Amino acid sequence: MSAAQGSATRVETKAEGGTPQRVPSVPLGRLGAVLETIGAGMILAMMVVTSIDVVGRYFFSKPLWGGFEMTEILMGLVVFAGMPIATARREHISIDLFEAYLGLRTRSWQASFGDLVCALIAGAVAWRMWLRGQALLDVGETTMQLGVPRGLVACTMAVLMAVAACVFVAAAYVALRAARRGAQA
Amino acid sequence: MTAWAVALSAFGSLTLLLLIGVPVGFAMVLVGAGGIALAISPMAALSLLGQIPVSNTMSYELSVVPMFILMGSFIARSGIAADLYAVCNAFVGHRRGGLAVATVLACGGFAAVCGSAIATAATFSKVAYPSMLRYGYHRGLACASICAGGTLGILIPPSVIMVIYGIMTGTDIAKLFMAGVVPGLLAVFLYAATIRAIVWRRPAAGPAGERAPWAERLRLLGRVGPVVALFALIMGGLYFGVFTATEAAGVGAFGAFVFSALRRTMGWREFMACAAETARLSAALFLILIGALLFSNLMNFTGLPRALQGFVMSFGVEPYVVIAAICALYVVLGTFFEELSMILLTVPIFFPIVTGLGFDPVWFGIVIVMVVELGLISPPVGMNLFVVQSTLDLPAGLLFRWIIPFVAADVVRLALIVAFPAIVLWLPALMR
């Protein structure tokens, strides 16, 4: 249940001597910082929207106009904005039964392979989400009050998923380099 | 292909993918979509692959998940854990084993505003462990009480696991939360009793601390007032039907935000870090949800739940035997499987059987949460053991012997809940 439960603390496995024994993460630089800020901003916005909505409804019997849809749109965007950064930091949940018994080199090879598999899956999902978004745009489906085209949101989510697929390719490369470096050492 | 053949090959290939290290969510997406393509039609698979990720993330109801994660994240960084621990210590620390009992009590209080077992265990590793060591507690007892106390995070509401169970099965989240309260108190009691039993046999493991004067106790009690207020706000609102679970989560997160801001322990940088962490966790979590939905679509297409129901009915066994079998299966699976994906994969299959036998969905939800708790502290791969060991940089295996009494306490509690469902169902039945 590693990440799933919302740990506030990153768990670092340390080998003797205190050197980190993790497969390296992907340095996303400016892109990572931008996505983190956008993701965090949307999370905080969701919190504020829900609170105003509840207070408005309960005390003034007037819910926030479009609040429901704002939350829906923010939800879709936040999940997929988080995808590339979770990928870069290797925070996707996996089962590492044998991790303790494998060396960094073996785990790096393994991670590299897993990253490539995930890149393909994420790419396929992004492609199908894009088509789904296009279909929604064709029908012209919009949200009830704000009139935001749902297809536009879905396409944005698809693009973010495609970015995540690219990050997986980068992650495979980074892991591969770590594996080869391990071989030389 | 029959339902059994599809199910077996699906679970088999999933296990294989997980063993070679493919992340759980992506592995489920691959097997789910691949299975649908082979067993139904490639077109169906492709269309679900686009539809499920879009329609199941753009959902108002599901904002409950990130909002409760955010609330827990604020709470964990606000430093309230130390205050809670200080209060509990002031009241029980002067007894033998008192600091360990205080740890469990404080974990319970912390769990009332945080929905995660991992966050609770990690937080108290830093807060409670140093002072237990200072008073000469055995490292094993100190760690074991933190691991066990940490599991309260998902039993005492709010709880992310309950939210997920509620979403998957359409069970009322507010009722699930209410249902967790009494079992949560029972858990605190049983853990405290376990600690007392341990120090009764080995007094040196948990010497008594200093006695705090009443003035000091009352002063400390005032500092944790806001936690009580936050818990009362969420649970009161849910109990009286003022707001839905989704709204409670948003309001709770906002309350935690205000509370942390007033304590002045956090600045903008910390708030943004919490929110960014929530965004990343939500991505990881929803990916698993998407994978699990694809997977359960495959199972439903092939008719596994019905086939399994027929299979179980054909034996004509007592309903409680079925529950016992399911619990046993979860305990075995939980010793090596990641708990959240285990629930997401199996609950859609077991839920119709269990409710078909006449069991209450809310009660079954609490049983599931308890089985997960058990998995979190079961050696050798219980996640809480791992978290505490790695946070404190302790040798692996130190804990295994000391955690056993707490595991036993969990088994006793599970048996009590199965034997007396009223422990769970009494409080939710009082609602409105």
Coordinates of C-alpha atoms in Angstrom, one line a residue:
Chain A
M1 CA 0.0 0.0 0.0
S2 CA 3.0 2.2 -0.3
A3 CA 1.9 5.3 -2.0
A4 CA -1.7 4.6 -2.1
Q5 CA -2.4 5.5 1.5
G6 CA -0.9 8.9 1.2
S7 CA 2.3 8.8 3.0
A8 CA 3.6 12.2 4.0
T9 CA 7.1 10.8 4.3
R10 CA 9.1 9.4 1.6
V11 CA 10.5 6.0 2.6
E12 CA 14.1 5.7 1.7
T13 CA 15.8 2.3 1.7
K14 CA 19.4 2.8 2.7
A15 CA 22.2 0.3 2.2
E16 CA 25.1 0.0 4.6
G17 CA 27.3 3.1 4.5
G18 CA 24.2 5.3 3.8
T19 CA 24.4 5.3 0.0
P20 CA 21.0 5.5 -1.6
Q21 CA 20.1 2.2 -3.2
R22 CA 17.3 3.4 -5.4
V23 CA 17.0 3.2 -9.2
P24 CA 17.6 6.8 -10.1
S25 CA 14.6 9.0 -10.9
V26 CA 14.2 11.2 -14.0
P27 CA 15.3 14.8 -13.6
L28 CA 12.4 16.7 -15.2
G29 CA 13.8 20.2 -14.5
R30 CA 11.6 23.1 -15.5
L31 CA 8.8 20.8 -16.8
G32 CA 8.6 19.0 -13.5
A33 CA 8.4 22.2 -11.5
V34 CA 5.7 23.6 -13.7
L35 CA 3.6 20.4 -13.5
E36 CA 4.1 20.2 -9.7
T37 CA 2.9 23.8 -9.3
I38 CA -0.1 23.3 -11.6
G39 CA -1.1 20.1 -9.9
A40 CA -0.7 21.6 -6.4
G41 CA -2.6 24.7 -7.5
M42 CA -5.5 22.6 -8.8
I43 CA -5.6 20.5 -5.6
L44 CA -5.9 23.6 -3.5
A45 CA -8.4 25.1 -5.9
M46 CA -10.6 21.9 -5.5
M47 CA -10.4 22.3 -1.8
V48 CA -11.5 25.9 -1.9
V49 CA -14.3 25.2 -4.5
T50 CA -15.8 22.5 -2.4
S51 CA -15.6 24.5 0.8
I52 CA -17.3 27.6 -0.7
D53 CA -19.9 25.3 -2.3
V54 CA -20.8 23.7 1.1
V55 CA -20.7 27.0 3.0
G56 CA -22.8 28.7 0.3
R57 CA -25.4 25.9 0.3
Y58 CA -25.7 25.4 4.0
F59 CA -25.6 29.0 5.2
F60 CA -27.0 30.9 2.3
S61 CA -28.8 28.1 0.5
K62 CA -27.0 29.1 -2.6
P63 CA -24.3 26.6 -3.8
L64 CA -21.4 27.9 -5.8
W65 CA -22.4 28.4 -9.4
G66 CA -20.7 25.7 -11.5
G67 CA -18.9 24.4 -8.5
F68 CA -19.8 20.8 -9.3
E69 CA -18.4 21.0 -12.8
M70 CA -15.3 22.8 -11.6
T71 CA -14.5 19.9 -9.3
E72 CA -15.1 17.4 -12.2
I73 CA -12.8 19.2 -14.5
L74 CA -10.1 19.8 -11.9
M75 CA -10.3 16.1 -10.9
G76 CA -9.6 14.9 -14.5
L77 CA -6.8 17.4 -15.0
V78 CA -5.1 16.9 -11.6
V79 CA -4.9 13.1 -12.0
F80 CA -3.2 13.3 -15.3
A81 CA -1.0 16.3 -14.4
G82 CA 0.3 14.2 -11.6
M83 CA 1.0 11.3 -13.9
P84 CA 4.3 12.5 -15.4
I85 CA 5.7 13.7 -12.1
A86 CA 4.7 10.5 -10.3
T87 CA 6.4 8.6 -13.1
A88 CA 9.6 10.7 -13.0
R89 CA 9.9 10.1 -9.3
R90 CA 9.1 6.4 -9.6
E91 CA 6.1 6.7 -7.3
H92 CA 3.9 4.3 -9.1
I93 CA 3.0 1.4 -6.8
S94 CA 4.7 -1.9 -7.6
I95 CA 5.3 -5.0 -5.7
D96 CA 8.9 -5.5 -4.8
L97 CA 9.0 -8.8 -3.1
F98 CA 12.6 -9.5 -4.1
E99 CA 13.9 -6.0 -4.0
A100 CA 15.9 -6.7 -0.8
Y101 CA 17.6 -9.6 -2.4
L102 CA 18.5 -8.0 -5.7
G103 CA 21.5 -5.7 -6.3
L104 CA 21.0 -2.2 -7.7
R105 CA 22.2 -3.4 -11.1
T106 CA 19.6 -6.2 -11.5
R107 CA 16.9 -3.9 -10.2
S108 CA 17.9 -1.2 -12.7
W109 CA 17.7 -3.7 -15.6
Q110 CA 14.3 -4.8 -14.3
A111 CA 13.1 -1.2 -13.9
S112 CA 14.2 -0.3 -17.4
F113 CA 12.2 -3.2 -18.8
G114 CA 9.2 -2.3 -16.7
D115 CA 9.4 1.4 -17.8
L116 CA 9.4 0.4 -21.5
V117 CA 6.3 -1.8 -21.0
C118 CA 4.6 1.1 -19.1
A119 CA 5.6 3.5 -21.9
L120 CA 3.7 1.4 -24.4
I121 CA 0.7 1.0 -22.2
A122 CA 0.6 4.7 -21.3
G123 CA 1.0 5.6 -25.0
A124 CA -1.9 3.3 -25.9
V125 CA -4.1 4.8 -23.2
A126 CA -3.2 8.4 -24.3
W127 CA -4.0 7.5 -27.9
R128 CA -7.5 6.1 -27.0
M129 CA -8.2 9.0 -24.6
W130 CA -7.3 11.5 -27.4
L131 CA -9.8 9.7 -29.7
R132 CA -12.4 9.7 -27.0
G133 CA -11.8 13.4 -26.5
Q134 CA -12.2 14.0 -30.3
A135 CA -15.5 12.0 -30.2
L136 CA -16.8 14.2 -27.4
L137 CA -15.8 17.3 -29.3
D138 CA -17.6 16.1 -32.4
V139 CA -20.8 15.5 -30.4
G140 CA -20.2 19.0 -28.9
E141 CA -20.8 17.8 -25.3
T142 CA -20.3 20.6 -22.8
T143 CA -20.7 20.9 -19.0
M144 CA -24.2 22.1 -17.9
Q145 CA -23.5 25.5 -16.3
L146 CA -20.0 26.6 -17.4
G147 CA -20.3 25.3 -20.9
V148 CA -16.8 23.9 -21.0
P149 CA -16.4 21.4 -23.9
R150 CA -15.8 18.0 -22.2
G151 CA -13.8 16.9 -25.2
L152 CA -11.3 19.7 -24.7
V153 CA -10.7 18.5 -21.1
A154 CA -10.3 14.9 -22.2
C155 CA -7.8 15.9 -24.9
T156 CA -5.8 17.8 -22.4
M157 CA -5.8 14.7 -20.2
A158 CA -4.7 12.6 -23.1
V159 CA -1.8 15.0 -23.9
L160 CA -0.6 14.8 -20.2
M161 CA -0.8 11.0 -20.4
A162 CA 1.3 11.1 -23.6
V163 CA 3.9 13.2 -21.6
A164 CA 3.8 10.5 -19.0
A165 CA 4.6 7.9 -21.7
C166 CA 7.6 10.0 -22.8
V167 CA 8.8 10.2 -19.2
F168 CA 8.6 6.4 -19.0
V169 CA 10.9 6.2 -22.1
A170 CA 13.3 8.7 -20.3
A171 CA 13.0 6.6 -17.1
A172 CA 13.9 3.4 -19.0
Y173 CA 17.0 5.2 -20.4
V174 CA 18.0 6.5 -17.0
A175 CA 17.6 3.1 -15.5
L176 CA 19.6 1.5 -18.3
R177 CA 22.4 3.9 -17.7
A178 CA 22.4 3.1 -14.0
A179 CA 22.5 -0.6 -14.9
R180 CA 25.5 -0.2 -17.2
R181 CA 27.3 2.1 -14.7
G182 CA 26.7 -0.6 -12.1
A183 CA 28.3 -3.1 -14.5
Q184 CA 31.5 -1.0 -14.8
A185 CA 31.8 -0.4 -11.1
Chain B
M1 CA -13.3 -19.9 -23.1
T2 CA -15.1 -20.4 -19.8
A3 CA -15.1 -17.8 -17.0
W4 CA -12.7 -20.0 -15.0
A5 CA -10.2 -20.3 -17.8
V6 CA -10.2 -16.5 -18.5
A7 CA -10.0 -15.7 -14.8
L8 CA -7.1 -18.1 -14.2
S9 CA -5.1 -16.9 -17.2
A10 CA -5.8 -13.2 -16.3
F11 CA -4.7 -13.6 -12.7
G12 CA -1.8 -15.7 -13.8
S13 CA -0.5 -13.2 -16.3
L14 CA -1.1 -10.3 -13.9
T15 CA 1.0 -12.1 -11.2
L16 CA 3.8 -12.6 -13.8
L17 CA 3.8 -9.0 -14.8
L18 CA 3.9 -7.9 -11.1
L19 CA 6.7 -10.2 -10.3
I20 CA 8.9 -8.8 -13.1
G21 CA 8.3 -5.4 -11.6
V22 CA 5.7 -3.8 -13.8
P23 CA 3.7 -1.2 -11.7
V24 CA 0.4 -2.6 -10.4
G25 CA -1.8 -0.1 -12.2
F26 CA -0.2 -0.5 -15.6
A27 CA -0.2 -4.3 -15.3
M28 CA -3.9 -4.3 -14.6
V29 CA -4.6 -2.0 -17.6
L30 CA -2.6 -4.3 -19.8
V31 CA -4.2 -7.6 -18.6
G32 CA -7.7 -6.0 -18.4
A33 CA -7.6 -4.5 -21.9
G34 CA -5.7 -7.5 -23.4
G35 CA -8.1 -9.9 -21.9
I36 CA -11.1 -8.0 -23.2
A37 CA -9.5 -7.9 -26.6
L38 CA -9.0 -11.6 -26.7
A39 CA -12.2 -12.8 -24.9
I40 CA -14.7 -10.3 -26.3
S41 CA -13.4 -8.1 -29.1
P42 CA -10.5 -5.8 -29.8
M43 CA -12.8 -2.9 -30.5
A44 CA -14.5 -3.2 -27.1
A45 CA -11.0 -3.2 -25.5
L46 CA -9.9 -0.1 -27.4
S47 CA -13.1 1.9 -26.6
L48 CA -13.0 1.1 -22.9
L49 CA -9.3 2.0 -22.9
G50 CA -10.3 5.6 -23.9
Q51 CA -13.6 5.7 -22.0
I52 CA -12.7 4.5 -18.5
P53 CA -9.7 6.9 -17.8
V54 CA -11.8 9.9 -19.0
S55 CA -15.1 9.2 -17.3
N56 CA -13.8 7.8 -14.1
T57 CA -11.4 10.6 -13.3
M58 CA -13.7 13.5 -14.3
S59 CA -16.0 12.7 -11.4
Y60 CA -17.3 14.9 -8.6
E61 CA -17.8 12.0 -6.2
L62 CA -14.2 10.8 -6.6
S63 CA -12.7 14.1 -5.4
V64 CA -13.2 12.6 -2.0
V65 CA -10.0 10.6 -2.5
P66 CA -7.5 13.5 -3.1
M67 CA -9.2 15.7 -0.5
F68 CA -8.8 13.2 2.3
I69 CA -5.2 12.6 1.2
L70 CA -4.6 16.3 1.3
M71 CA -6.1 16.6 4.7
G72 CA -3.9 13.8 6.0
S73 CA -0.9 15.4 4.4
F74 CA -1.5 18.8 6.1
I75 CA -2.1 17.1 9.4
A76 CA 1.0 15.0 9.2
R77 CA 3.2 18.1 8.6
S78 CA 1.5 20.3 11.0
G79 CA 3.3 18.9 14.0
I80 CA 0.1 18.0 15.8
A81 CA 1.3 14.4 16.3
A82 CA 3.8 15.6 18.9
D83 CA 1.1 17.4 20.9
L84 CA -1.1 14.4 20.8
Y85 CA 1.7 12.3 22.1
A86 CA 2.5 14.7 24.8
V87 CA -1.1 14.7 26.1
C88 CA -1.4 11.0 26.1
N89 CA 1.9 10.7 27.9
A90 CA 0.9 13.2 30.5
F91 CA -2.1 11.0 31.3
V92 CA -0.7 7.4 31.1
G93 CA 3.1 7.8 30.8
H94 CA 3.7 7.2 34.5
R95 CA 2.4 3.7 34.3
R96 CA 4.5 0.7 33.3
G97 CA 4.4 0.5 29.5
G98 CA 2.7 3.8 29.6
L99 CA 4.7 5.4 26.8
A100 CA 3.8 2.6 24.5
V101 CA 0.1 2.8 25.5
A102 CA 0.3 6.6 24.9
T103 CA 1.7 5.9 21.5
V104 CA -1.3 3.8 20.6
L105 CA -3.7 6.3 22.1
A106 CA -2.1 9.2 20.2
C107 CA -2.1 7.2 17.0
G108 CA -5.8 6.7 17.5
G109 CA -6.3 10.5 17.9
F110 CA -4.1 11.2 14.9
A111 CA -6.1 8.6 12.9
A112 CA -9.2 10.6 13.6
V113 CA -7.9 13.3 11.3
C114 CA -5.7 11.3 8.9
G115 CA -6.9 8.5 6.6
S116 CA -3.6 6.7 6.1
A117 CA -1.9 3.9 8.0
I118 CA 1.5 4.6 6.4
A119 CA 1.4 8.3 7.2
T120 CA 0.4 7.5 10.8
A121 CA 3.2 5.0 11.3
A122 CA 5.8 7.2 9.6
T123 CA 4.8 10.2 11.7
F124 CA 4.9 8.4 15.0
S125 CA 8.2 6.8 14.2
K126 CA 9.7 10.2 14.5
V127 CA 7.5 11.5 17.3
A128 CA 7.2 8.6 19.8
Y129 CA 10.3 6.4 19.2
P130 CA 13.0 8.8 20.6
S131 CA 11.2 9.4 23.8
M132 CA 10.4 5.7 24.4
L133 CA 14.1 5.0 23.9
R134 CA 15.1 7.8 26.3
Y135 CA 13.0 6.1 29.0
G136 CA 14.7 2.8 28.4
Y137 CA 12.0 1.0 26.4
H138 CA 13.0 -2.1 24.4
R139 CA 13.4 -1.1 20.8
G140 CA 11.1 -4.0 19.7
L141 CA 8.2 -2.9 21.9
A142 CA 8.6 0.7 20.9
C143 CA 8.5 -0.2 17.2
A144 CA 5.8 -2.8 17.5
S145 CA 3.5 -0.3 19.2
I146 CA 4.1 2.3 16.5
C147 CA 3.4 -0.3 13.7
A148 CA 0.2 -1.5 15.4
G149 CA -0.9 2.0 16.3
G150 CA -0.3 3.1 12.7
T151 CA -2.9 0.7 11.3
L152 CA -5.6 2.7 13.2
G153 CA -5.1 5.3 10.5
I154 CA -7.4 3.3 8.1
L155 CA -9.8 2.0 10.7
I156 CA -10.7 5.2 12.6
P157 CA -12.4 7.5 10.1
P158 CA -11.6 9.2 7.8
S159 CA -10.1 6.4 6.0
V160 CA -8.9 6.3 2.4
I161 CA -9.4 2.5 2.2
M162 CA -13.1 2.8 3.3
V163 CA -13.6 5.5 0.7
I164 CA -12.2 3.3 -2.0
Y165 CA -14.3 0.3 -0.9
G166 CA -17.4 2.6 -0.8
I167 CA -16.8 3.8 -4.3
M168 CA -16.1 0.3 -5.7
T169 CA -19.2 -1.2 -4.2
G170 CA -21.6 1.7 -4.0
T171 CA -21.7 1.5 -0.2
D172 CA -22.5 4.7 1.7
I173 CA -19.2 6.2 2.8
A174 CA -20.7 8.1 5.7
K175 CA -22.1 4.8 7.1
L176 CA -18.7 3.1 6.6
F177 CA -17.0 5.9 8.6
M178 CA -19.5 5.7 11.4
A179 CA -19.0 1.9 11.4
G180 CA -15.3 2.3 11.9
V181 CA -15.6 4.3 15.2
V182 CA -16.5 1.5 17.7
P183 CA -14.1 -1.1 16.2
G184 CA -11.4 1.7 16.3
L185 CA -11.9 2.2 20.0
L186 CA -11.9 -1.6 20.5
A187 CA -8.6 -1.7 18.6
V188 CA -7.1 0.9 20.8
F189 CA -8.2 -1.0 23.9
L190 CA -6.9 -4.3 22.7
Y191 CA -3.5 -2.8 21.7
A192 CA -3.2 -1.2 25.1
A193 CA -4.1 -4.4 26.8
T194 CA -1.5 -6.2 24.6
I195 CA 1.2 -3.7 25.8
R196 CA 0.1 -4.2 29.4
A197 CA 0.4 -7.9 29.0
I198 CA 3.9 -7.6 27.5
V199 CA 5.2 -5.4 30.2
W200 CA 3.6 -7.6 32.9
R201 CA 5.7 -10.5 31.6
R202 CA 8.8 -8.4 30.8
P203 CA 8.8 -5.3 33.1
A204 CA 12.2 -4.2 31.8
A205 CA 10.8 -3.7 28.3
G206 CA 8.6 -0.7 29.3
P207 CA 9.6 1.1 32.5
A208 CA 7.3 3.8 33.9
G209 CA 7.8 7.5 33.0
E210 CA 7.3 10.6 35.1
R211 CA 4.0 11.5 36.5
A212 CA 2.6 14.8 35.1
P213 CA 0.7 17.1 37.4
W214 CA -2.9 17.8 36.6
A215 CA -2.3 21.4 35.7
E216 CA 0.2 20.2 33.0
R217 CA -2.3 17.6 31.8
L218 CA -5.1 20.2 31.3
R219 CA -2.7 22.7 29.7
L220 CA -1.7 20.0 27.1
L221 CA -5.3 19.0 26.6
G222 CA -6.1 22.5 25.3
R223 CA -3.5 22.2 22.6
V224 CA -5.2 19.3 20.9
G225 CA -8.6 20.9 21.0
P226 CA -8.5 21.8 17.2
V227 CA -8.0 18.1 16.3
V228 CA -11.2 17.2 18.3
A229 CA -13.0 20.1 16.6
L230 CA -11.9 18.9 13.1
F231 CA -13.0 15.4 13.8
A232 CA -16.3 16.6 15.2
L233 CA -16.9 18.8 12.2
I234 CA -16.4 15.9 9.7
M235 CA -18.2 13.2 11.7
G236 CA -20.9 15.5 13.0
G237 CA -21.6 16.8 9.5
L238 CA -21.8 13.3 8.1
Y239 CA -23.9 11.9 11.0
F240 CA -26.5 14.6 10.8
G241 CA -26.5 14.5 7.0
V242 CA -25.3 18.1 6.7
F243 CA -22.9 17.1 4.0
T244 CA -21.9 14.2 1.8
A245 CA -18.6 12.4 2.2
T246 CA -17.3 14.3 -0.8
E247 CA -18.1 17.6 0.8
A248 CA -16.8 16.4 4.2
A249 CA -13.5 15.7 2.5
G250 CA -13.2 19.2 1.0
V251 CA -14.3 20.9 4.2
G252 CA -12.0 18.7 6.2
A253 CA -9.0 19.5 4.0
F254 CA -9.8 23.2 4.4
G255 CA -10.2 22.8 8.1
A256 CA -6.8 21.1 8.3
F257 CA -5.4 23.9 6.2
V258 CA -6.7 26.7 8.5
F259 CA -5.6 24.7 11.5
S260 CA -2.0 24.3 10.2
A261 CA -1.9 27.9 9.1
L262 CA -2.9 29.0 12.6
R263 CA -0.2 26.9 14.2
R264 CA 2.4 28.7 12.2
T265 CA 4.4 25.6 11.6
M266 CA 3.8 25.6 7.9
G267 CA 4.4 28.3 5.2
W268 CA 3.4 28.5 1.6
R269 CA 6.2 26.2 0.6
E270 CA 5.0 23.4 2.8
F271 CA 1.4 23.8 1.8
M272 CA 2.4 23.6 -1.9
A273 CA 4.5 20.6 -1.1
C274 CA 1.5 18.9 0.5
A275 CA -0.7 19.7 -2.4
A276 CA 1.9 18.5 -5.0
E277 CA 2.4 15.3 -3.1
T278 CA -1.4 14.8 -3.1
A279 CA -1.5 15.3 -6.9
R280 CA 1.2 12.7 -7.4
L281 CA -0.4 10.2 -5.1
S282 CA -3.8 10.8 -6.8
A283 CA -2.2 10.0 -10.1
A284 CA -0.7 6.8 -8.8
L285 CA -3.9 5.8 -7.1
F286 CA -6.3 6.6 -9.9
L287 CA -4.1 4.6 -12.3
I288 CA -4.7 1.6 -10.1
L289 CA -8.4 2.4 -10.0
I290 CA -8.5 2.6 -13.9
G291 CA -6.6 -0.7 -14.1
A292 CA -8.9 -2.3 -11.6
L293 CA -12.0 -1.1 -13.5
L294 CA -10.7 -2.6 -16.7
F295 CA -9.9 -5.8 -14.9
S296 CA -13.3 -6.1 -13.3
N297 CA -15.0 -5.3 -16.6
L298 CA -13.1 -8.3 -18.0
M299 CA -14.3 -10.5 -15.1
N300 CA -17.9 -9.3 -15.5
F301 CA -17.9 -9.9 -19.2
T302 CA -16.8 -13.4 -18.7
G303 CA -19.2 -13.9 -15.8
L304 CA -16.7 -14.9 -13.1
P305 CA -18.6 -13.4 -10.1
R306 CA -21.7 -15.4 -11.0
A307 CA -19.7 -18.6 -11.7
L308 CA -18.0 -18.2 -8.4
Q309 CA -21.3 -17.5 -6.6
G310 CA -22.8 -20.7 -8.1
F311 CA -19.7 -22.6 -7.1
V312 CA -19.9 -21.4 -3.5
M313 CA -23.7 -22.1 -3.3
S314 CA -23.3 -25.6 -4.7
F315 CA -21.5 -26.6 -1.5
G316 CA -24.3 -25.4 0.6
V317 CA -21.9 -24.4 3.4
E318 CA -22.7 -22.1 6.3
P319 CA -22.3 -18.4 5.3
Y320 CA -19.8 -17.9 8.1
V321 CA -17.6 -20.5 6.6
V322 CA -17.5 -18.5 3.4
I323 CA -16.5 -15.3 5.3
A324 CA -13.8 -17.3 7.1
A325 CA -12.5 -18.6 3.8
I326 CA -12.4 -15.1 2.3
C327 CA -10.6 -13.7 5.4
A328 CA -8.1 -16.6 5.2
L329 CA -7.5 -15.9 1.5
Y330 CA -7.0 -12.2 2.2
V331 CA -4.5 -12.9 5.0
V332 CA -2.5 -15.2 2.7
L333 CA -2.7 -12.8 -0.3
G334 CA -1.9 -9.8 2.0
T335 CA 1.4 -11.3 3.2
F336 CA 2.9 -10.6 -0.3
F337 CA 0.4 -8.6 -2.3
E338 CA 0.0 -4.8 -2.2
E339 CA -3.2 -4.2 -0.2
L340 CA -5.0 -1.6 -2.1
S341 CA -4.8 -3.4 -5.5
M342 CA -5.7 -6.6 -3.7
I343 CA -9.0 -5.0 -2.5
L344 CA -9.7 -3.4 -5.9
L345 CA -9.2 -6.7 -7.7
T346 CA -11.1 -9.0 -5.4
V347 CA -13.9 -7.0 -3.8
P348 CA -15.9 -6.7 -7.1
I349 CA -15.7 -10.5 -7.3
F350 CA -16.5 -11.3 -3.6
F351 CA -18.9 -8.5 -2.9
P352 CA -21.9 -10.1 -4.8
I353 CA -21.3 -13.4 -3.0
V354 CA -21.1 -11.9 0.4
T355 CA -24.1 -9.7 0.1
G356 CA -25.9 -12.6 -1.7
L357 CA -25.4 -14.6 1.5
G358 CA -27.2 -11.8 3.4
F359 CA -24.2 -10.0 5.0
D360 CA -24.3 -6.3 5.5
P361 CA -22.1 -4.3 2.9
V362 CA -21.0 -1.9 5.6
W363 CA -20.0 -4.8 7.9
F364 CA -18.1 -6.5 5.1
G365 CA -16.3 -3.2 4.4
I366 CA -15.0 -3.0 8.0
V367 CA -14.0 -6.7 7.9
I368 CA -12.0 -5.9 4.7
V369 CA -10.3 -2.9 6.4
M370 CA -9.3 -5.1 9.4
V371 CA -7.9 -7.8 7.1
V372 CA -5.8 -5.1 5.4
E373 CA -4.7 -3.9 8.9
L374 CA -3.6 -7.4 9.6
G375 CA -1.7 -7.5 6.4
L376 CA 0.1 -4.3 7.2
I377 CA 1.7 -5.7 10.3
S378 CA 2.2 -9.3 9.3
P379 CA 5.8 -10.4 8.9
P380 CA 7.7 -10.6 6.7
V381 CA 6.4 -8.0 4.2
G382 CA 3.8 -5.9 6.2
M383 CA 4.1 -2.4 4.9
N384 CA 4.0 -0.7 8.3
L385 CA 6.9 -2.9 9.5
F386 CA 8.8 -1.8 6.5
V387 CA 7.9 1.9 6.9
V388 CA 8.9 2.0 10.6
Q389 CA 12.1 0.0 10.0
S390 CA 13.3 2.2 7.2
T391 CA 12.2 5.5 8.8
L392 CA 14.3 4.6 11.9
D393 CA 17.0 2.8 9.9
L394 CA 16.7 -0.4 12.0
P395 CA 17.8 -3.8 11.0
A396 CA 15.1 -5.8 9.2
G397 CA 13.7 -8.6 11.3
L398 CA 14.1 -6.9 14.7
L399 CA 10.4 -6.4 14.9
F400 CA 9.1 -9.8 13.9
R401 CA 9.0 -11.4 17.3
W402 CA 7.6 -8.3 19.0
I403 CA 4.8 -7.7 16.5
I404 CA 3.3 -11.2 17.0
P405 CA 1.2 -10.3 20.1
F406 CA -0.3 -7.3 18.2
V407 CA -1.1 -9.5 15.2
A408 CA -2.8 -11.8 17.7
A409 CA -4.8 -8.9 19.1
D410 CA -5.9 -8.1 15.5
V411 CA -7.1 -11.7 15.0
V412 CA -9.1 -11.5 18.2
R413 CA -10.7 -8.3 17.1
L414 CA -11.5 -9.7 13.7
A415 CA -13.1 -12.7 15.4
L416 CA -15.1 -10.4 17.7
I417 CA -16.4 -8.4 14.7
V418 CA -17.4 -11.6 12.8
A419 CA -19.1 -13.0 15.9
F420 CA -20.8 -9.8 17.0
P421 CA -21.6 -7.7 13.9
A422 CA -23.4 -5.2 16.2
I423 CA -20.0 -3.8 17.2
V424 CA -19.8 -2.5 13.7
L425 CA -23.4 -1.8 12.8
W426 CA -24.7 -0.2 16.0
L427 CA -23.5 3.3 15.3
P428 CA -24.4 3.6 11.6
A429 CA -27.9 2.3 12.4
L430 CA -28.4 5.4 14.6
M431 CA -27.9 7.8 11.7
R432 CA -30.9 9.7 10.7

